[in-house]
Every structure is written in structure tokens, then in C-alpha cells.
């Protein structure tokens, strides 16, 4: 069972952002409407109530969604410089072809196609969108020994990994293992170009990252961020800027606890008439969970 269900991004104009993903990433709009007061409260973000939202789905038809919610981005916000959800990673069929498309797009290429040392199965590139969102676009060439990775069914397909910037990597690993019942996957130290560029560090600086898995499904990357990282500047009572929430499905929903508000059955594309609630992970990270 794949547990990753959706990523929610705070954007200035959800319709304009959705239009960019439709035009350049081949996504389609599947739902739109204001955020209800009850849903905003479940996120602990009451001032996001009534704000516009648009839900998009990849061309492959995979039921893993991107949700864009209207919100303000403080002028001092810089992506990849704060704790919390840092990037979304989308699988592709051909990184070079995607790169050629991105060169013509409003997305800024911040990491051109580059093979990873010691990870020949993964061929990524990275872009920054006009809403300051960070998107990894990754071609999967093979499985890894410990777990499976998805093969794209369209040139640009679904979200398959979400990246978390941590102040204390071990504390975050412990939280996801204890509270969400996930298992620790591979941990490694590697030269991380995105972090080094964001913090003006020497190009060969290594950083520790770890993964978390469910069975053979790898869908969560946790990165230890430098000591100079800051908390994310956020409009009071609203969703944080950038990637605000990750939504997971969970096969043992009743085992979870610590909800911001008690879970309720929710309709709509992301929830499908199942119970959902939101937890706060370390660094104030919002983790929404839908009953599987």
C-alpha cells in the first residue's frame, strides 16, 4: 500500500498556480473550492478558512494529489532555509526531456539533471516555482535493494517522496516511528547541492539524510539541516508558506493519537469519505492523516 496521498502548498493565487502545473507538468484540476472553517481548524490554521483551494492530479491518473491553498508568503521567506516540509519529489520518465521543457517554463532550474553518487537508480533535477516551491523531478531507473520505487506512467507523473528539513534528524525519525508507526530506511551522508547552494556552503559539504518506509514503499526523506536554519515565518493562524502540509494514508488509523482536533469523516478528492485528522511533528510540521 502506498501511503503518500497529497501535498498542500501555500500559494498567492491557486488558480494561476494550478494553470502552470496543467500547462507545464501535465496535471489536471479535479477539485476547487474554499477551505472550510472545520478543515482549517483541523490544521490548527483557523485564518486559512474561506481561502481558495485547487486540487490537481497527474496525467497518469494516480490518486496522489497536489493541493494549492491561497495564502501569503512573507517577504523574508526563503525556500530551503527553514525547518518543515522542504520539497516535493515527482517521478518522471525522462529527466532530460523534462529539463528541456523546464527551460521554456516559468519554473527556474536550480539543479540541472545530475546522477547521484552511489545511487545510479535515481536521476533527478530540481526546479523552483513562482510560488517559491521546490520541486524535484526524478527519473527512476531501478529499484533499490531495500525498497521499491515507482515507475512513471506519464512523462511527469505523481508525487512519490516528500522531503522534510529537520532541526534534529534523530528526533524526527523517532517521532515518525513512534507516532506514525513507520520504519526507518536507509541513512547516508552525501554532498547535497540544494542545501549547499541555499546556505552558501562549500560545494563538497556533506549532509545526513534518512528515509522512512512502510513495507517496501519509500516515501519520506528527512534531511538534517544546518544550525543556521530558522523557523518558517508564517502569517498568524494561517498555513505556513511553501509546502505546508503532507497528507498520508494510514492502515492503522485508530492507533494514532495527539490530533489537533478530533478526526472526522471528510468528503472530497483528498479524503474520499474517510476519517482524517492532523498531527504536529517536530519543528511544528503539519502531518495530515487519512484513514486507509
Coordinates of N, CA and C in Angstrom, one line a residue, residues 121-209:
X121 N 20.3 4.4 -9.6 CA 18.9 4.1 -9.9 C 18.1 5.4 -10.0
X122 N 18.6 6.5 -9.5 CA 17.9 7.8 -9.4 C 18.6 8.8 -10.2
X123 N 17.8 9.5 -11.1 CA 18.4 10.5 -11.9 C 17.5 11.8 -11.8
X124 N 17.8 12.7 -10.9 CA 17.0 13.9 -10.6 C 17.4 15.2 -11.2
X125 N 16.5 16.1 -11.2 CA 16.8 17.5 -11.4 C 15.9 18.3 -10.4
X126 N 16.1 19.6 -10.3 CA 15.3 20.4 -9.3 C 14.9 21.7 -9.9
X127 N 13.7 22.2 -9.6 CA 13.2 23.5 -10.0 C 12.6 24.2 -8.9
X128 N 12.5 25.5 -9.0 CA 11.8 26.4 -8.1 C 10.7 27.1 -8.8
X129 N 9.4 26.9 -8.3 CA 8.3 27.5 -9.0 C 8.1 29.0 -8.6
X130 N 7.2 29.7 -9.3 CA 7.0 31.1 -8.9 C 6.4 31.4 -7.5
X131 N 5.9 30.3 -6.9 CA 5.4 30.5 -5.5 C 6.5 30.1 -4.5
X132 N 7.8 30.0 -5.0 CA 8.9 29.6 -4.1 C 8.9 28.1 -3.7
X133 N 8.0 27.3 -4.4 CA 8.0 25.9 -4.1 C 9.2 25.2 -4.8
X134 N 9.7 24.2 -4.1 CA 10.8 23.4 -4.6 C 10.3 22.1 -5.0
X135 N 10.6 21.7 -6.3 CA 10.1 20.5 -6.9 C 11.3 19.7 -7.5
X136 N 11.5 18.5 -7.0 CA 12.4 17.6 -7.5 C 11.7 16.8 -8.6
X137 N 12.3 16.6 -9.7 CA 11.8 15.9 -10.9 C 12.7 14.7 -11.2
X138 N 12.3 13.5 -10.9 CA 13.3 12.4 -10.8 C 12.9 11.2 -11.6
X139 N 13.8 10.8 -12.5 CA 13.6 9.6 -13.3 C 14.1 8.4 -12.4
X140 N 13.2 7.4 -12.3 CA 13.6 6.1 -11.6 C 14.0 5.1 -12.6
X141 N 15.2 4.6 -12.4 CA 15.8 3.6 -13.4 C 15.7 2.2 -12.9
X142 N 15.6 2.1 -11.5 CA 15.6 0.7 -11.0 C 15.2 0.8 -9.5
X143 N 14.9 -0.3 -8.9 CA 14.6 -0.4 -7.5 C 15.9 -0.3 -6.7
X144 N 15.7 0.0 -5.4 CA 16.9 -0.1 -4.5 C 16.8 -1.4 -3.8
X145 N 17.8 -1.9 -3.2 CA 17.8 -3.2 -2.6 C 16.8 -3.3 -1.5
X146 N 16.5 -2.3 -0.7 CA 15.6 -2.4 0.5 C 14.2 -2.1 0.2
X147 N 13.9 -1.4 -0.9 CA 12.5 -1.0 -1.2 C 12.3 -0.7 -2.7
X148 N 11.1 -0.5 -3.0 CA 10.7 -0.3 -4.4 C 10.4 1.2 -4.6
X149 N 10.6 1.6 -5.9 CA 10.4 3.0 -6.3 C 9.5 2.9 -7.5
X150 N 8.6 3.9 -7.6 CA 7.6 3.9 -8.7 C 8.2 4.2 -10.1
X151 N 7.6 3.6 -11.1 CA 8.0 4.0 -12.5 C 6.9 4.9 -13.0
X152 N 7.3 6.0 -13.6 CA 6.3 7.0 -14.1 C 5.5 6.4 -15.2
X153 N 4.2 6.6 -15.2 CA 3.3 6.2 -16.3 C 3.0 7.3 -17.2
X154 N 3.5 8.5 -17.0 CA 3.4 9.6 -17.9 C 4.7 10.4 -17.8
X155 N 5.0 11.3 -18.8 CA 6.3 11.9 -18.8 C 6.6 12.5 -17.4
X156 N 5.6 13.3 -16.8 CA 5.7 13.8 -15.5 C 4.5 13.2 -14.7
X157 N 4.8 12.4 -13.7 CA 3.8 11.6 -13.0 C 3.6 12.2 -11.6
X158 N 3.4 11.3 -10.7 CA 2.9 11.6 -9.4 C 4.0 12.0 -8.4
X159 N 3.6 12.7 -7.4 CA 4.4 12.9 -6.1 C 4.7 11.5 -5.5
X160 N 6.0 11.2 -5.2 CA 6.3 9.9 -4.6 C 7.2 10.0 -3.4
X161 N 7.8 11.2 -3.2 CA 8.6 11.4 -2.0 C 8.4 12.8 -1.5
X162 N 8.3 13.0 -0.2 CA 8.2 14.4 0.3 C 9.4 14.5 1.2
X163 N 10.0 15.7 1.2 CA 11.3 16.0 1.8 C 11.1 16.9 3.0
X164 N 11.6 16.5 4.2 CA 11.5 17.3 5.4 C 12.8 17.8 5.9
X165 N 12.9 19.1 6.2 CA 14.1 19.7 6.7 C 14.0 19.7 8.2
X166 N 14.9 19.1 8.9 CA 14.8 18.8 10.4 C 15.9 19.6 11.1
X167 N 15.5 20.0 12.3 CA 16.5 20.6 13.2 C 17.2 19.5 14.0
X168 N 16.6 18.4 14.2 CA 17.2 17.3 14.9 C 16.7 16.0 14.2
X169 N 17.5 15.5 13.3 CA 17.1 14.4 12.5 C 16.7 13.2 13.3
X170 N 17.4 12.8 14.3 CA 17.0 11.7 15.1 C 15.7 11.9 15.8
X171 N 15.4 13.1 16.3 CA 14.1 13.3 17.0 C 13.0 13.2 16.0
X172 N 13.2 13.6 14.8 CA 12.1 13.5 13.8 C 11.9 12.0 13.4
X173 N 13.0 11.3 13.2 CA 12.9 9.9 12.9 C 12.2 9.2 14.0
X174 N 12.5 9.5 15.3 CA 11.8 8.8 16.4 C 10.3 9.2 16.4
X175 N 10.0 10.4 16.0 CA 8.6 10.8 16.1 C 7.8 10.0 15.0
X176 N 8.3 9.9 13.8 CA 7.6 9.2 12.7 C 7.5 7.7 13.0
X177 N 8.5 7.2 13.7 CA 8.5 5.8 14.0 C 7.5 5.5 15.1
X178 N 7.5 6.4 16.2 CA 6.6 6.2 17.3 C 5.2 6.6 17.0
X179 N 5.0 7.7 16.4 CA 3.6 8.3 16.3 C 2.9 7.8 15.0
X180 N 3.6 7.6 13.9 CA 3.0 7.2 12.7 C 3.3 5.7 12.4
X181 N 4.1 5.1 13.2 CA 4.4 3.6 13.1 C 5.1 3.3 11.8
X182 N 5.9 4.2 11.3 CA 6.8 4.0 10.1 C 8.1 3.3 10.5
X183 N 8.8 2.8 9.5 CA 10.1 2.2 9.8 C 11.2 3.0 9.2
X184 N 12.3 3.1 9.9 CA 13.5 3.8 9.3 C 14.1 3.0 8.1
X185 N 14.4 3.7 7.1 CA 15.0 3.1 5.9 C 16.5 3.4 5.9
X186 N 17.0 3.7 4.8 CA 18.4 4.0 4.6 C 18.8 5.3 5.1
X187 N 20.0 5.4 5.7 CA 20.6 6.7 6.2 C 21.9 6.9 5.5
X188 N 22.3 8.1 5.1 CA 23.5 8.3 4.4 C 24.0 9.7 4.5
X189 N 25.3 9.9 4.3 CA 25.9 11.2 4.3 C 26.3 11.5 2.8
X190 N 25.8 12.6 2.2 CA 26.2 12.8 0.8 C 26.3 14.3 0.6
X191 N 27.0 14.7 -0.5 CA 27.0 16.1 -0.9 C 25.6 16.4 -1.4
X192 N 25.0 17.5 -0.8 CA 23.7 17.8 -1.1 C 23.7 19.2 -1.7
X193 N 23.6 19.3 -3.0 CA 23.8 20.5 -3.8 C 22.8 21.6 -3.4
X194 N 21.5 21.2 -3.2 CA 20.5 22.1 -2.9 C 20.7 22.8 -1.6
X195 N 21.1 22.1 -0.5 CA 21.3 22.7 0.8 C 22.6 23.5 0.7
X196 N 23.6 23.1 0.1 CA 24.9 23.9 0.0 C 24.6 25.2 -0.7
X197 N 23.9 25.2 -1.8 CA 23.6 26.4 -2.5 C 22.7 27.4 -1.7
X198 N 21.7 26.8 -1.0 CA 20.9 27.7 -0.2 C 21.6 28.3 1.0
X199 N 22.6 27.7 1.5 CA 23.3 28.2 2.7 C 24.7 28.7 2.4
X200 N 25.0 28.8 1.1 CA 26.4 29.3 0.6 C 27.5 28.5 1.3
X201 N 27.3 27.2 1.3 CA 28.3 26.3 1.9 C 29.3 25.8 0.8
X202 N 30.4 25.4 1.1 CA 31.3 24.8 0.1 C 30.6 23.7 -0.6
X203 N 30.9 23.6 -1.9 CA 30.2 22.7 -2.8 C 30.3 21.2 -2.4
X204 N 31.4 20.9 -1.7 CA 31.6 19.5 -1.3 C 31.1 19.1 0.1
X205 N 30.3 20.1 0.8 CA 29.8 19.8 2.1 C 28.8 18.7 2.1
X206 N 29.0 17.7 3.0 CA 28.1 16.6 3.1 C 27.0 16.8 4.2
X207 N 25.8 16.3 4.0 CA 24.7 16.4 4.9 C 24.1 15.0 5.1
X208 N 23.6 14.8 6.3 CA 23.0 13.5 6.6 C 21.5 13.5 6.2
X209 N 21.1 12.5 5.5 CA 19.7 12.3 5.2 C 19.3 10.9 5.5

